[in-house]
Each structure stands twice: as structure tokens, then as C-alpha cells.
Amino acid sequence: MEAHYPKYVLYGVLIVGSWLVSSILHFQFFHLSLFSSSRLRGVALLAVDEPPVPAISLNASFIGLPENPPATVVAEDNGAAAACEGRYVYMVDLPSRYDVLRDCVEGSPEFDKWYSQCTLMSNAGMGPALPAPTGDGTDGDTGLIGPDAAGWYNTDQYALEVIFHNRMRRYPCLTGNPSSATAVYVPYYPALELQQHLCGDTNSDARDRPSSEFIQWLSSQPRWTTLGGRDHFLVASKTTWMFRRLVQQGAGGEKKNRYCGNNFLDSHPETANMTVLTYESNLWSTRREDFAVPYPSYFHPSSADAVSAWQARVRSAPRRWLFAFAGARRANGSRCGRVDCGEGHGDLEGYITCRTPRRLVSIFGASRFCLQPRGDSFMRRSSVDAVMAGCVPVFFHQPSTFKTQYRWHEPDPEKKINGGDERRYSVLIDADEVMQGKVDIEEVLGRYTDQEVAAMREEVIKMIPRFLYKDPRVRFDGETRDAFDIAIDEVLERVRRIKNGEDLGLEDADGQLVVAKDL
């Protein structure tokens, strides 16, 4: 028999139920806030205009902290939902077993090690704040960065996975509804996971297993089946080659996995469907799933004014050296500045200390040109450091150039000067001619006039905002678009084109398919 109750009883039940739900949610957020804040003991956070976001690693429990409401709520409260049309991104909530920073908890001895991942990935991935200059010259400081070093951090070159993840937490068009999202962000850290067992002749299975298990889990999720992962993207903060391990043929025909890295991008058809952001992409393939984005620099500003102020500093910096180089020891020229860590730094810690941000930026900031020969791969973090210092990069291989690798972030190719020539911001010297003695680097660079160098340097300085990553813990003051903003726009556009059924290979400016040869 159907029961009948007075209306005021039903109203009372609804009111009490609503109060209980609200109380439970409030307690949950309060609890998460306390738990999250305790995970990074000893991490110094820069004082800013609002409470900083704790730099938690993977799982989505941190979304919705009281002082930082979900981004979609912010958009709705500001009446800016229309601006997110076609720009919504859903962030996958990963199981804790895929959190490679799960041991970075309060009281962990890992924080006592200056080289541990917990320390290197502190401050939302930016690393330890840059200390004040020593004043005795041991850190190579020339005063370019300044004594307060606001916005400067000792950022590890492989930290982009953590920085990008924390930036995504503040992305204004995050949505909790996967069906309304244009793209799906996967906050997995394949490079940090690989770093734990990077090389070795006998541990190839150990290197492959974790990422293989993760791909198996991800591809089993309901959202994956919608487009087979073609709307998913993630960041892998190493070069693409570290996820395409070479297999060497043995004398008896057997295959030996002798090289570093794993098979994350080579042996899984699922990853071929995703968009993967790496430091160096595979130019020798007609299919593009990996796209190069800049290495993180040491500069992570929190305002457009800070960016402009730094641009002004490097613009006015005196350039005493014709060119500079940072890397393993090479032959030195009379007009060359070099970051020399070869003497007086016998231990590993001393070697790393020698390569401080102050020392590197000071040398690059005092040089007209910065040499960027290929090292273990074509792209060098040093090339981004050169841009931050307003130093004109000198490349020796076409695949090392920004135009080839950082196609999303280099200057707009539509910007021309003198009625047709593209704006020049770098120099390309043939490495073979240098090795054969046909070309002298100092002679080539010495031919440029002061006016030509100044024009190139100005183009480099204009590129600084496009190559830096803002402080991921705070709301940026100003309209500057950084490397993250550019990457997100390009990923969304790529996913839209995929959904429209376009065949996306590597295309040139005219839309023609291009495959790099032995450049």
C-alpha cells in the first residue's frame, strides 16, 4: 500500500539530508587538505598572493581543496563557461600504485637526499628555490639573476611531468564529465618511472613491465574505448628515444636489449594512438604521436611583469664573450666562455654544484652566441637555457633546430622582415664541415655585425615567454602565454582534427607530408 506523508515532513527530510551531505563533503575536503599538506615536508613554498597548491603527484584526491576549487566551478562562477566551449579537458584519476612519488611523505628520509626525486620534484616540480648568491664568486654569479632570485629554481631537466600536472590542476576548463571533454589528460609519469631503472643489460623486463601494466590498465577504462585513446595525451619528460629501446642482434642471431630505456612508445599499439609530449620527437616516422615541447628552464615567474623585467635585464646585459658552451670539455677558443667543471670538482656532488643555474645563466647571459651541438640526442636542455639568457643559439644539425623540433613554440613563421625573409633567431653550421676543418666556428660567428647580432638577440628575447613554464602553484598575474598554454592549444587542435577524421602525419607549412631523412 502506498504511504502518504504530510508535505512538511518531506520538506524536513530533504533539508536534513541536504545538511548531512554538505557536512560530509566539507569534512572530506578538510581532511584532504590536511592530508595533502603533510605530504611534502620541508618544501619551501614562495610567498604569493594566494595560498599555494601542495605539489602532490598523481592521484586526483587533491582536486577540490577548499582554497582551490575545481577549475570548472571557477569558470562557471566567472560566467566564462562559453570560453571553455571545445576546450574542456578531463583528467584521469589514476590508482595510487602508479604514483611514482608516493614515498614523498612527511618524515621520509628521501627529503634528506639532495639528489632524490622527492627533493628534485619539490615545489610542484620546480625543485628547490634558488638560494641567495654566495658573494664570493664560487657559484659563478655575476648579478644577472639578482640577489632575491624571485621566480628562479634549481629545476631538474626531467621535471616537466610534475610541472605540467600541477599546471593542469589550474587549467580553467577542467571538467569532471569525460563525455563533455575534447581531450583527456593522463597524469602518468613515464620518465620518472623509467628513471628508477634506466639502463642495464639484464633488466629489460623490469624496465618494460611497469609501463606495460599501466597501458593495459588505461586501455581497459571506459573512456578509452570511445576513440581508442586518440583523444588522450600525456607528458613523457625525456627524449622519444628513451621510450624506443634499441634491440641489438647478437652474434648467434639472438636479440639483446643492451641499450637504455624501455619500449613504452614502440611495442604498444595503444601509445601510437595517444598524443605524447616529449623533449625530442621522432622525425623519421610518417605517423606522429610524439611532439617535442621545451625543456623546463630555471625561471618560473608568477606575473607578466616578472617576465618583462627579466627580458629587460637580458636585453641590457653586457656580452663579453663571442660564444659560450656548457657541456663536456671541448677545445676552447680565445673568444669562448665555458662552464668549466673539469677541475676542482672531483666528486659527483661537486660536479652538480658547479653546474648551478647562476653559473650557467651568467655565462650565457654574457655571450652573444651559445653553441648547441648534439649530445646523447639532438635536443639539449641548454638550448632552452640559452633562450632564457637572451643568447642566440647555434645549431649544428637540422633535427636540433627549434624550427624542426619545437614547431609549436618557435616564432610565428608568418612574421617576416624586409618584405620576405623570416625573422632570424639562430645560426646553423654544418657539423661535418666543422669536423673536416672546412669551417671555423669562431670565424663564422665573428662575421656577424653588432647590428645583426642585436636583431637576432631581440628575436630570442621575444621567444622567452613561449619557452618558459609559469609557477604552477599560483594564479598567474597577466596575460602571458607560456609553453604550457601553447602546448594545450595545439593538443586540443590536434584532437579536434582527429575527431574530424583527418590523417595527421608530419606536415610542413604548406600541409605536405614530410619525413625527415638523414639530416
Coordinates of C-alpha atoms in Angstrom, one line a residue:
M1 CA 0.0 0.0 0.0
E2 CA 1.4 3.4 -1.0
A3 CA 2.2 5.6 2.1
H4 CA 1.1 9.3 2.3
Y5 CA 3.0 11.8 4.4
P6 CA 2.3 15.5 5.1
K7 CA 4.4 17.9 2.9
Y8 CA 6.2 19.4 5.8
V9 CA 7.6 16.0 6.7
L10 CA 9.0 15.5 3.3
Y11 CA 10.5 19.1 3.3
G12 CA 12.1 18.4 6.6
V13 CA 13.7 15.2 5.4
L14 CA 15.1 17.0 2.3
I15 CA 16.5 19.8 4.5
V16 CA 18.2 17.4 6.9
G17 CA 19.5 15.2 4.1
S18 CA 21.0 18.2 2.3
W19 CA 22.7 19.4 5.6
L20 CA 24.2 15.9 6.1
V21 CA 25.6 15.7 2.6
S22 CA 27.0 19.2 2.9
S23 CA 28.7 18.3 6.2
I24 CA 30.2 15.1 4.9
L25 CA 31.6 16.9 1.8
H26 CA 33.0 19.7 4.0
F27 CA 34.7 17.2 6.3
Q28 CA 36.1 15.3 3.3
F29 CA 37.7 18.4 1.8
F30 CA 39.0 19.5 5.2
H31 CA 40.5 16.1 5.7
L32 CA 42.1 16.0 2.2
S33 CA 43.6 19.5 2.8
L34 CA 45.3 18.3 5.9
F35 CA 46.5 15.1 4.3
S36 CA 47.7 16.8 1.2
S37 CA 49.6 19.5 3.0
S38 CA 51.5 17.0 5.0
R39 CA 52.9 15.1 2.1
L40 CA 55.8 17.4 1.2
R41 CA 57.7 18.0 4.4
G42 CA 60.5 20.6 4.3
V43 CA 59.4 22.0 0.9
A44 CA 59.8 25.8 0.9
L45 CA 56.9 27.5 -0.9
L46 CA 57.3 31.0 -2.2
A47 CA 55.0 33.6 -0.5
V48 CA 52.5 34.7 -3.1
D49 CA 49.1 36.5 -3.3
E50 CA 47.1 33.4 -2.5
P51 CA 47.7 30.0 -0.7
P52 CA 50.0 27.8 -2.8
V53 CA 48.8 24.4 -4.0
P54 CA 50.6 21.5 -2.4
A55 CA 52.7 19.7 -5.0
I56 CA 51.1 16.2 -4.8
S57 CA 51.9 13.8 -7.5
L58 CA 49.4 11.5 -9.2
N59 CA 46.0 10.6 -7.7
A60 CA 43.1 13.1 -8.1
S61 CA 42.3 13.4 -4.4
F62 CA 43.8 16.8 -4.3
I63 CA 41.3 18.3 -6.8
G64 CA 38.8 20.4 -4.9
L65 CA 40.9 21.7 -2.0
P66 CA 39.0 24.5 -0.2
E67 CA 41.3 27.3 -1.2
N68 CA 41.5 26.0 -4.8
P69 CA 38.0 24.9 -6.1
P70 CA 37.7 22.8 -9.2
A71 CA 38.6 24.7 -12.3
T72 CA 35.2 24.1 -13.9
V73 CA 33.5 25.7 -10.9
V74 CA 35.7 28.7 -11.3
A75 CA 34.8 29.0 -14.9
E76 CA 31.1 28.8 -14.1
D77 CA 31.3 31.3 -11.2
N78 CA 33.0 33.8 -13.5
G79 CA 30.4 33.4 -16.2
A80 CA 33.2 32.1 -18.5
A81 CA 31.7 28.7 -19.4
A82 CA 31.4 29.9 -23.0
A83 CA 35.1 30.4 -23.2
C84 CA 35.6 26.7 -22.4
E85 CA 33.4 25.5 -25.3
G86 CA 35.5 23.0 -27.2
R87 CA 38.4 23.4 -24.6
Y88 CA 37.3 21.1 -21.8
V89 CA 39.8 18.6 -20.6
Y90 CA 39.1 15.6 -18.4
M91 CA 42.0 14.4 -16.1
V92 CA 42.1 10.7 -15.4
D93 CA 42.2 9.6 -11.8
L94 CA 44.9 7.1 -11.5
P95 CA 45.3 4.3 -8.9
S96 CA 47.9 5.0 -6.3
R97 CA 50.1 2.1 -7.5
Y98 CA 51.0 4.3 -10.5
D99 CA 52.2 7.2 -8.3
V100 CA 56.0 7.1 -8.6
L101 CA 56.2 9.8 -5.9
R102 CA 54.1 8.0 -3.4
D103 CA 57.1 7.7 -1.0
C104 CA 57.4 11.5 -0.8
V105 CA 55.5 11.8 2.5
E106 CA 56.2 13.6 5.7
G107 CA 59.2 12.2 7.6
S108 CA 60.5 10.3 4.6
P109 CA 64.4 10.1 4.6
E110 CA 64.2 10.8 0.9
F111 CA 63.9 14.5 1.6
D112 CA 67.3 14.4 3.3
K113 CA 69.0 13.4 0.0
W114 CA 69.7 16.4 -2.3
Y115 CA 69.5 14.2 -5.4
S116 CA 66.3 12.2 -4.5
Q117 CA 63.2 12.6 -6.7
C118 CA 61.3 13.9 -3.7
T119 CA 63.7 16.9 -3.4
L120 CA 64.1 17.4 -7.2
M121 CA 60.4 17.4 -7.7
S122 CA 59.5 19.7 -4.7
N123 CA 57.7 23.0 -5.2
A124 CA 55.3 21.4 -7.7
G125 CA 58.2 20.1 -9.8
M126 CA 60.2 23.3 -9.9
G127 CA 62.7 22.0 -7.4
P128 CA 64.4 23.8 -4.5
A129 CA 64.3 27.6 -4.7
L130 CA 67.5 29.2 -5.8
P131 CA 69.5 30.4 -2.8
A132 CA 70.9 33.8 -2.4
P133 CA 74.3 34.4 -4.2
T134 CA 77.3 33.4 -2.1
G135 CA 79.0 36.7 -2.8
D136 CA 82.4 35.1 -3.1
G137 CA 82.1 34.0 -6.8
T138 CA 82.0 30.3 -6.1
D139 CA 78.6 30.0 -7.7
G140 CA 79.6 31.9 -10.8
D141 CA 77.1 34.6 -10.1
T142 CA 77.5 37.9 -11.9
G143 CA 74.4 39.6 -10.6
L144 CA 72.3 38.9 -13.7
I145 CA 69.6 36.9 -11.8
G146 CA 69.7 39.2 -8.8
P147 CA 70.1 38.7 -5.1
D148 CA 66.4 37.8 -4.3
A149 CA 66.1 35.3 -7.3
A150 CA 62.3 35.5 -7.2
G151 CA 60.9 33.0 -9.6
W152 CA 64.2 31.1 -10.0
Y153 CA 64.5 27.4 -9.0
N154 CA 67.1 24.6 -9.4
T155 CA 64.7 22.8 -11.8
D156 CA 65.7 19.3 -12.8
Q157 CA 65.6 18.8 -16.6
Y158 CA 63.2 15.8 -16.3
A159 CA 60.7 17.6 -14.1
L160 CA 58.1 18.6 -16.8
E161 CA 55.8 15.7 -16.0
V162 CA 55.2 17.1 -12.5
I163 CA 55.2 20.7 -13.5
F164 CA 52.7 20.0 -16.3
H165 CA 50.4 18.0 -14.0
N166 CA 50.3 20.8 -11.4
R167 CA 49.6 23.3 -14.2
M168 CA 46.7 21.1 -15.4
R169 CA 45.2 21.4 -11.9
R170 CA 44.8 25.1 -12.6
Y171 CA 43.6 24.7 -16.1
P172 CA 40.4 26.8 -16.3
C173 CA 38.5 24.3 -18.4
L174 CA 38.9 21.1 -16.4
T175 CA 35.8 19.0 -16.3
G176 CA 34.7 16.1 -14.2
N177 CA 32.4 14.9 -17.0
P178 CA 34.5 12.9 -19.5
S179 CA 31.7 12.9 -22.1
S180 CA 31.9 16.7 -22.4
A181 CA 35.7 16.8 -22.8
T182 CA 37.5 17.5 -26.0
A183 CA 40.7 15.8 -24.7
V184 CA 41.7 13.5 -21.9
Y185 CA 44.9 14.2 -19.9
V186 CA 46.7 11.2 -18.3
P187 CA 48.8 12.3 -15.3
Y188 CA 51.2 9.3 -15.5
Y189 CA 54.9 10.0 -15.2
P190 CA 56.6 7.5 -17.6
A191 CA 60.0 9.3 -17.4
L192 CA 60.2 9.4 -13.6
E193 CA 59.1 5.8 -13.5
L194 CA 61.8 4.8 -16.0
Q195 CA 64.5 6.8 -14.1
Q196 CA 64.4 4.2 -11.4
H197 CA 65.8 1.5 -13.7
L198 CA 67.1 3.4 -16.7
C199 CA 69.8 1.2 -18.1
G200 CA 71.4 -2.2 -17.9
D201 CA 71.9 -5.4 -19.9
T202 CA 69.8 -7.7 -17.8
N203 CA 66.9 -5.7 -16.6
S204 CA 64.9 -5.0 -19.8
D205 CA 61.9 -6.8 -18.4
A206 CA 62.0 -4.7 -15.3
R207 CA 62.2 -1.6 -17.4
D208 CA 59.3 -2.6 -19.6
R209 CA 56.9 -4.1 -17.1
P210 CA 55.6 -1.1 -15.2
S211 CA 54.6 1.0 -18.3
S212 CA 53.2 -2.1 -20.0
E213 CA 51.0 -2.8 -17.0
F214 CA 49.9 0.8 -16.9
I215 CA 49.0 0.9 -20.6
Q216 CA 47.0 -2.3 -20.1
W217 CA 45.0 -0.7 -17.2
L218 CA 44.5 2.6 -19.1
S219 CA 43.2 0.9 -22.3
S220 CA 40.7 -1.0 -20.2
Q221 CA 38.9 2.1 -19.0
P222 CA 35.5 3.0 -20.5
R223 CA 36.7 6.5 -21.7
W224 CA 39.5 4.9 -23.7
T225 CA 37.1 2.8 -25.8
T226 CA 35.3 6.0 -27.1
L227 CA 38.1 6.8 -29.6
G228 CA 40.7 4.1 -28.8
G229 CA 42.7 6.6 -26.9
R230 CA 43.1 9.0 -29.8
D231 CA 41.8 11.8 -27.6
H232 CA 44.2 11.0 -24.7
F233 CA 47.5 12.8 -24.1
L234 CA 50.3 12.7 -21.6
V235 CA 53.8 14.1 -21.0
A236 CA 56.9 11.9 -21.1
S237 CA 59.8 14.2 -20.0
K238 CA 62.7 12.5 -21.8
T239 CA 63.5 12.3 -25.5
T240 CA 61.4 9.9 -27.5
W241 CA 64.4 7.6 -28.0
M242 CA 64.3 6.6 -24.3
F243 CA 60.9 5.0 -24.9
R244 CA 62.0 3.3 -28.1
R245 CA 64.8 1.0 -26.8
L246 CA 67.0 -0.4 -29.5
V247 CA 67.4 -4.2 -29.6
Q248 CA 70.9 -5.4 -30.7
Q249 CA 71.4 -8.5 -32.7
G250 CA 73.8 -11.0 -31.1
A251 CA 76.5 -13.0 -32.9
G252 CA 74.3 -16.1 -32.7
G253 CA 71.2 -14.3 -34.0
E254 CA 69.7 -13.8 -30.6
K255 CA 68.3 -10.4 -29.7
K256 CA 69.9 -8.4 -26.8
N257 CA 68.3 -5.5 -25.1
R258 CA 71.5 -3.7 -24.4
Y259 CA 70.5 -0.1 -24.5
C260 CA 68.9 2.3 -22.0
G261 CA 65.2 3.0 -21.9
N262 CA 62.1 0.9 -22.4
N263 CA 59.6 0.1 -25.1
F264 CA 56.8 2.4 -24.0
L265 CA 56.3 4.0 -27.4
D266 CA 57.5 1.2 -29.6
S267 CA 55.8 -2.0 -28.6
H268 CA 52.3 -0.9 -27.6
P269 CA 49.8 0.0 -30.3
E270 CA 47.8 1.8 -27.7
T271 CA 50.5 4.5 -27.2
A272 CA 50.6 5.1 -31.0
N273 CA 47.0 6.4 -30.7
M274 CA 47.9 8.9 -27.9
T275 CA 49.5 12.3 -28.2
V276 CA 52.7 12.2 -26.2
L277 CA 54.7 15.4 -25.4
T278 CA 58.4 14.7 -25.2
Y279 CA 61.6 16.7 -25.3
E280 CA 62.6 15.4 -28.8
S281 CA 60.3 13.8 -31.3
N282 CA 60.8 11.0 -33.8
L283 CA 61.2 12.8 -37.1
W284 CA 61.8 9.6 -39.1
S285 CA 58.2 8.4 -38.9
T286 CA 55.2 9.2 -41.1
R287 CA 53.0 8.9 -38.0
R288 CA 53.2 11.5 -35.3
E289 CA 52.2 10.6 -31.8
D290 CA 55.1 12.3 -30.1
F291 CA 55.6 16.1 -30.2
A292 CA 58.6 18.0 -28.8
V293 CA 58.0 20.7 -26.2
P294 CA 60.7 22.8 -24.5
Y295 CA 62.6 21.5 -21.5
P296 CA 61.7 23.4 -18.3
S297 CA 64.1 26.2 -17.6
Y298 CA 65.1 27.5 -14.1
F299 CA 62.8 30.5 -14.5
H300 CA 59.2 30.1 -13.3
P301 CA 57.6 33.6 -13.0
S302 CA 54.2 34.3 -11.4
S303 CA 53.4 37.5 -13.3
A304 CA 53.7 39.1 -16.7
D305 CA 55.7 42.0 -15.0
A306 CA 58.3 39.5 -13.8
V307 CA 58.7 38.2 -17.4
S308 CA 59.0 41.7 -18.8
A309 CA 61.6 42.6 -16.1
W310 CA 63.7 39.6 -16.9
Q311 CA 63.5 40.4 -20.7
A312 CA 64.8 43.9 -19.9
R313 CA 67.7 42.5 -17.8
V314 CA 69.0 40.2 -20.5
R315 CA 68.4 42.8 -23.2
S316 CA 70.8 45.2 -21.4
A317 CA 73.3 42.6 -20.2
P318 CA 76.9 43.2 -21.5
R319 CA 78.1 40.4 -23.7
R320 CA 81.8 40.0 -23.2
W321 CA 82.1 36.6 -25.0
L322 CA 81.5 35.9 -28.6
F323 CA 80.2 32.5 -27.9
A324 CA 79.7 30.0 -24.9
F325 CA 79.3 26.3 -24.4
A326 CA 78.1 24.2 -21.5
G327 CA 78.8 20.5 -21.6
A328 CA 81.7 18.0 -21.6
R329 CA 85.1 19.5 -22.3
R330 CA 85.8 20.6 -25.8
A331 CA 88.6 22.6 -27.4
N332 CA 88.5 26.2 -26.1
G333 CA 88.8 29.3 -28.3
S334 CA 90.1 32.7 -27.2
R335 CA 86.7 34.3 -27.5
C336 CA 84.7 31.5 -25.9
G337 CA 83.1 31.4 -22.4
R338 CA 82.8 28.0 -20.9
V339 CA 81.1 26.4 -17.9
D340 CA 84.2 24.5 -16.7
C341 CA 83.5 21.8 -14.2
G342 CA 86.6 19.8 -15.0
E343 CA 88.9 21.0 -12.2
G344 CA 88.4 21.2 -8.5
H345 CA 85.1 19.2 -8.6
G346 CA 86.2 15.6 -8.3
D347 CA 83.1 14.2 -6.6
L348 CA 79.6 14.0 -8.1
E349 CA 78.1 16.4 -5.7
G350 CA 80.8 19.0 -6.5
Y351 CA 80.2 18.5 -10.2
I352 CA 76.5 19.1 -9.9
T353 CA 77.1 22.1 -7.6
C354 CA 79.4 23.5 -10.3
R355 CA 76.6 23.4 -12.8
T356 CA 74.4 25.8 -10.8
P357 CA 71.7 27.9 -12.5
R358 CA 73.5 31.1 -11.6
R359 CA 76.8 29.9 -13.2
L360 CA 75.1 28.8 -16.4
V361 CA 72.8 31.8 -16.8
S362 CA 75.7 34.1 -16.0
I363 CA 77.9 32.6 -18.8
F364 CA 75.1 32.5 -21.3
G365 CA 73.9 36.0 -20.4
A366 CA 77.5 37.3 -21.1
S367 CA 77.7 35.7 -24.5
R368 CA 76.4 36.6 -27.9
F369 CA 76.1 33.1 -29.2
C370 CA 75.6 29.7 -27.4
L371 CA 76.8 26.5 -29.1
Q372 CA 74.3 23.6 -29.1
P373 CA 76.0 20.6 -30.7
R374 CA 74.1 17.3 -30.4
G375 CA 74.9 15.3 -27.3
D376 CA 73.2 12.0 -26.4
S377 CA 70.4 13.2 -28.6
F378 CA 69.7 16.1 -30.9
M379 CA 67.9 18.3 -28.4
R380 CA 69.7 19.9 -25.4
R381 CA 68.2 21.5 -22.4
S382 CA 71.0 24.0 -22.9
S383 CA 69.2 25.4 -25.9
V384 CA 66.3 26.5 -23.8
D385 CA 68.6 27.9 -21.2
A386 CA 70.2 29.9 -24.0
V387 CA 66.8 31.4 -24.9
M388 CA 66.2 32.3 -21.2
A389 CA 69.5 34.2 -21.2
G390 CA 68.9 36.0 -24.5
C391 CA 71.8 34.2 -26.1
V392 CA 71.5 33.3 -29.9
P393 CA 71.6 29.5 -30.2
V394 CA 74.0 28.0 -32.7
F395 CA 72.9 24.6 -34.0
F396 CA 74.9 22.0 -35.9
H397 CA 72.2 19.6 -37.1
Q398 CA 68.9 20.3 -38.7
P399 CA 67.0 18.0 -36.3
S400 CA 68.3 20.0 -33.4
T401 CA 66.7 23.3 -34.5
F402 CA 63.6 24.8 -33.0
K403 CA 62.0 25.0 -36.4
T404 CA 62.3 21.2 -36.7
Q405 CA 61.6 20.1 -33.2
Y406 CA 59.7 22.9 -31.3
R407 CA 57.4 23.7 -34.2
W408 CA 54.6 24.7 -31.8
H409 CA 56.8 27.1 -29.9
E410 CA 59.2 28.8 -32.3
P411 CA 58.3 32.3 -33.6
D412 CA 55.3 32.6 -35.9
P413 CA 56.5 31.8 -39.4
E414 CA 54.1 34.4 -40.8
K415 CA 56.2 37.2 -39.2
K416 CA 58.5 38.4 -41.9
I417 CA 61.1 41.2 -42.2
N418 CA 62.5 43.0 -45.2
G419 CA 59.5 42.0 -47.3
G420 CA 60.0 38.3 -47.2
D421 CA 62.8 36.9 -45.1
E422 CA 61.8 35.0 -42.0
R423 CA 63.0 36.6 -38.7
R424 CA 66.3 35.0 -37.9
Y425 CA 66.9 34.0 -34.3
S426 CA 69.6 31.2 -34.6
V427 CA 72.6 30.1 -36.6
L428 CA 73.0 26.7 -38.3
I429 CA 76.5 25.5 -39.0
D430 CA 77.2 22.1 -40.7
A431 CA 78.7 19.8 -38.2
D432 CA 80.5 17.7 -40.9
E433 CA 82.3 20.8 -42.2
V434 CA 83.4 21.7 -38.7
M435 CA 84.8 18.2 -38.1
Q436 CA 86.5 18.2 -41.5
G437 CA 88.2 21.5 -40.7
K438 CA 86.4 23.3 -43.6
V439 CA 84.6 25.7 -41.2
D440 CA 85.9 27.6 -38.2
I441 CA 83.2 28.3 -35.7
E442 CA 84.8 31.4 -34.3
E443 CA 85.4 32.8 -37.8
V444 CA 81.8 32.2 -38.9
L445 CA 80.2 33.8 -35.8
G446 CA 82.7 36.7 -35.9
R447 CA 81.4 37.7 -39.3
Y448 CA 78.1 38.9 -37.9
T449 CA 77.9 42.6 -37.3
D450 CA 76.8 44.1 -34.0
Q451 CA 73.5 45.2 -35.6
E452 CA 72.8 41.6 -36.9
V453 CA 73.6 40.1 -33.6
A454 CA 71.4 42.6 -31.8
A455 CA 68.5 41.9 -34.2
M456 CA 68.8 38.1 -33.6
R457 CA 69.1 38.6 -29.9
E458 CA 65.9 40.6 -29.8
E459 CA 64.0 37.8 -31.6
V460 CA 65.4 35.4 -29.0
I461 CA 64.3 37.6 -26.1
K462 CA 60.8 37.8 -27.6
M463 CA 60.7 34.0 -27.5
I464 CA 61.3 33.8 -23.8
P465 CA 57.6 33.7 -22.7
R466 CA 56.9 30.9 -25.2
F467 CA 59.7 28.8 -23.8
L468 CA 59.2 29.2 -20.0
Y469 CA 56.8 27.4 -17.7
K470 CA 54.9 29.6 -15.2
D471 CA 54.9 28.9 -11.5
P472 CA 52.3 26.1 -11.3
R473 CA 51.3 26.8 -7.7
V474 CA 49.7 30.2 -8.2
R475 CA 47.3 32.1 -10.4
F476 CA 49.5 34.0 -12.9
D477 CA 49.1 37.8 -12.9
G478 CA 48.8 38.9 -16.5
E479 CA 48.1 37.5 -20.0
T480 CA 51.4 35.9 -20.9
R481 CA 51.1 32.7 -22.8
D482 CA 53.8 30.2 -21.8
A483 CA 55.0 26.8 -23.2
F484 CA 52.2 25.1 -21.3
D485 CA 49.4 27.3 -22.8
I486 CA 50.8 26.8 -26.3
A487 CA 51.1 23.0 -25.9
I488 CA 47.5 22.7 -24.6
D489 CA 46.1 24.7 -27.5
E490 CA 48.0 22.6 -30.0
V491 CA 46.9 19.3 -28.4
L492 CA 43.3 20.4 -28.4
E493 CA 43.5 21.4 -32.1
R494 CA 45.1 18.1 -32.9
V495 CA 42.4 16.1 -31.2
R496 CA 39.7 18.2 -33.0
R497 CA 41.3 17.3 -36.3
I498 CA 41.5 13.6 -35.3
K499 CA 37.8 13.6 -34.4
N500 CA 37.1 15.2 -37.8
G501 CA 38.8 12.2 -39.5
E502 CA 41.9 13.9 -40.7
D503 CA 45.1 11.8 -41.4
L504 CA 47.7 13.6 -39.3
G505 CA 51.3 12.8 -40.4
L506 CA 54.2 15.2 -40.2
E507 CA 53.3 18.1 -42.3
D508 CA 55.2 21.2 -43.5
A509 CA 53.9 24.7 -43.5
D510 CA 52.1 24.0 -46.8
G511 CA 50.4 20.9 -45.5
Q512 CA 52.6 18.5 -47.4
L513 CA 53.6 15.2 -45.7
V514 CA 57.3 15.3 -44.7
V515 CA 59.5 12.5 -43.4
A516 CA 62.9 13.6 -42.2
K517 CA 65.9 11.9 -43.9
D518 CA 69.4 11.6 -42.5
L519 CA 69.8 15.3 -41.8

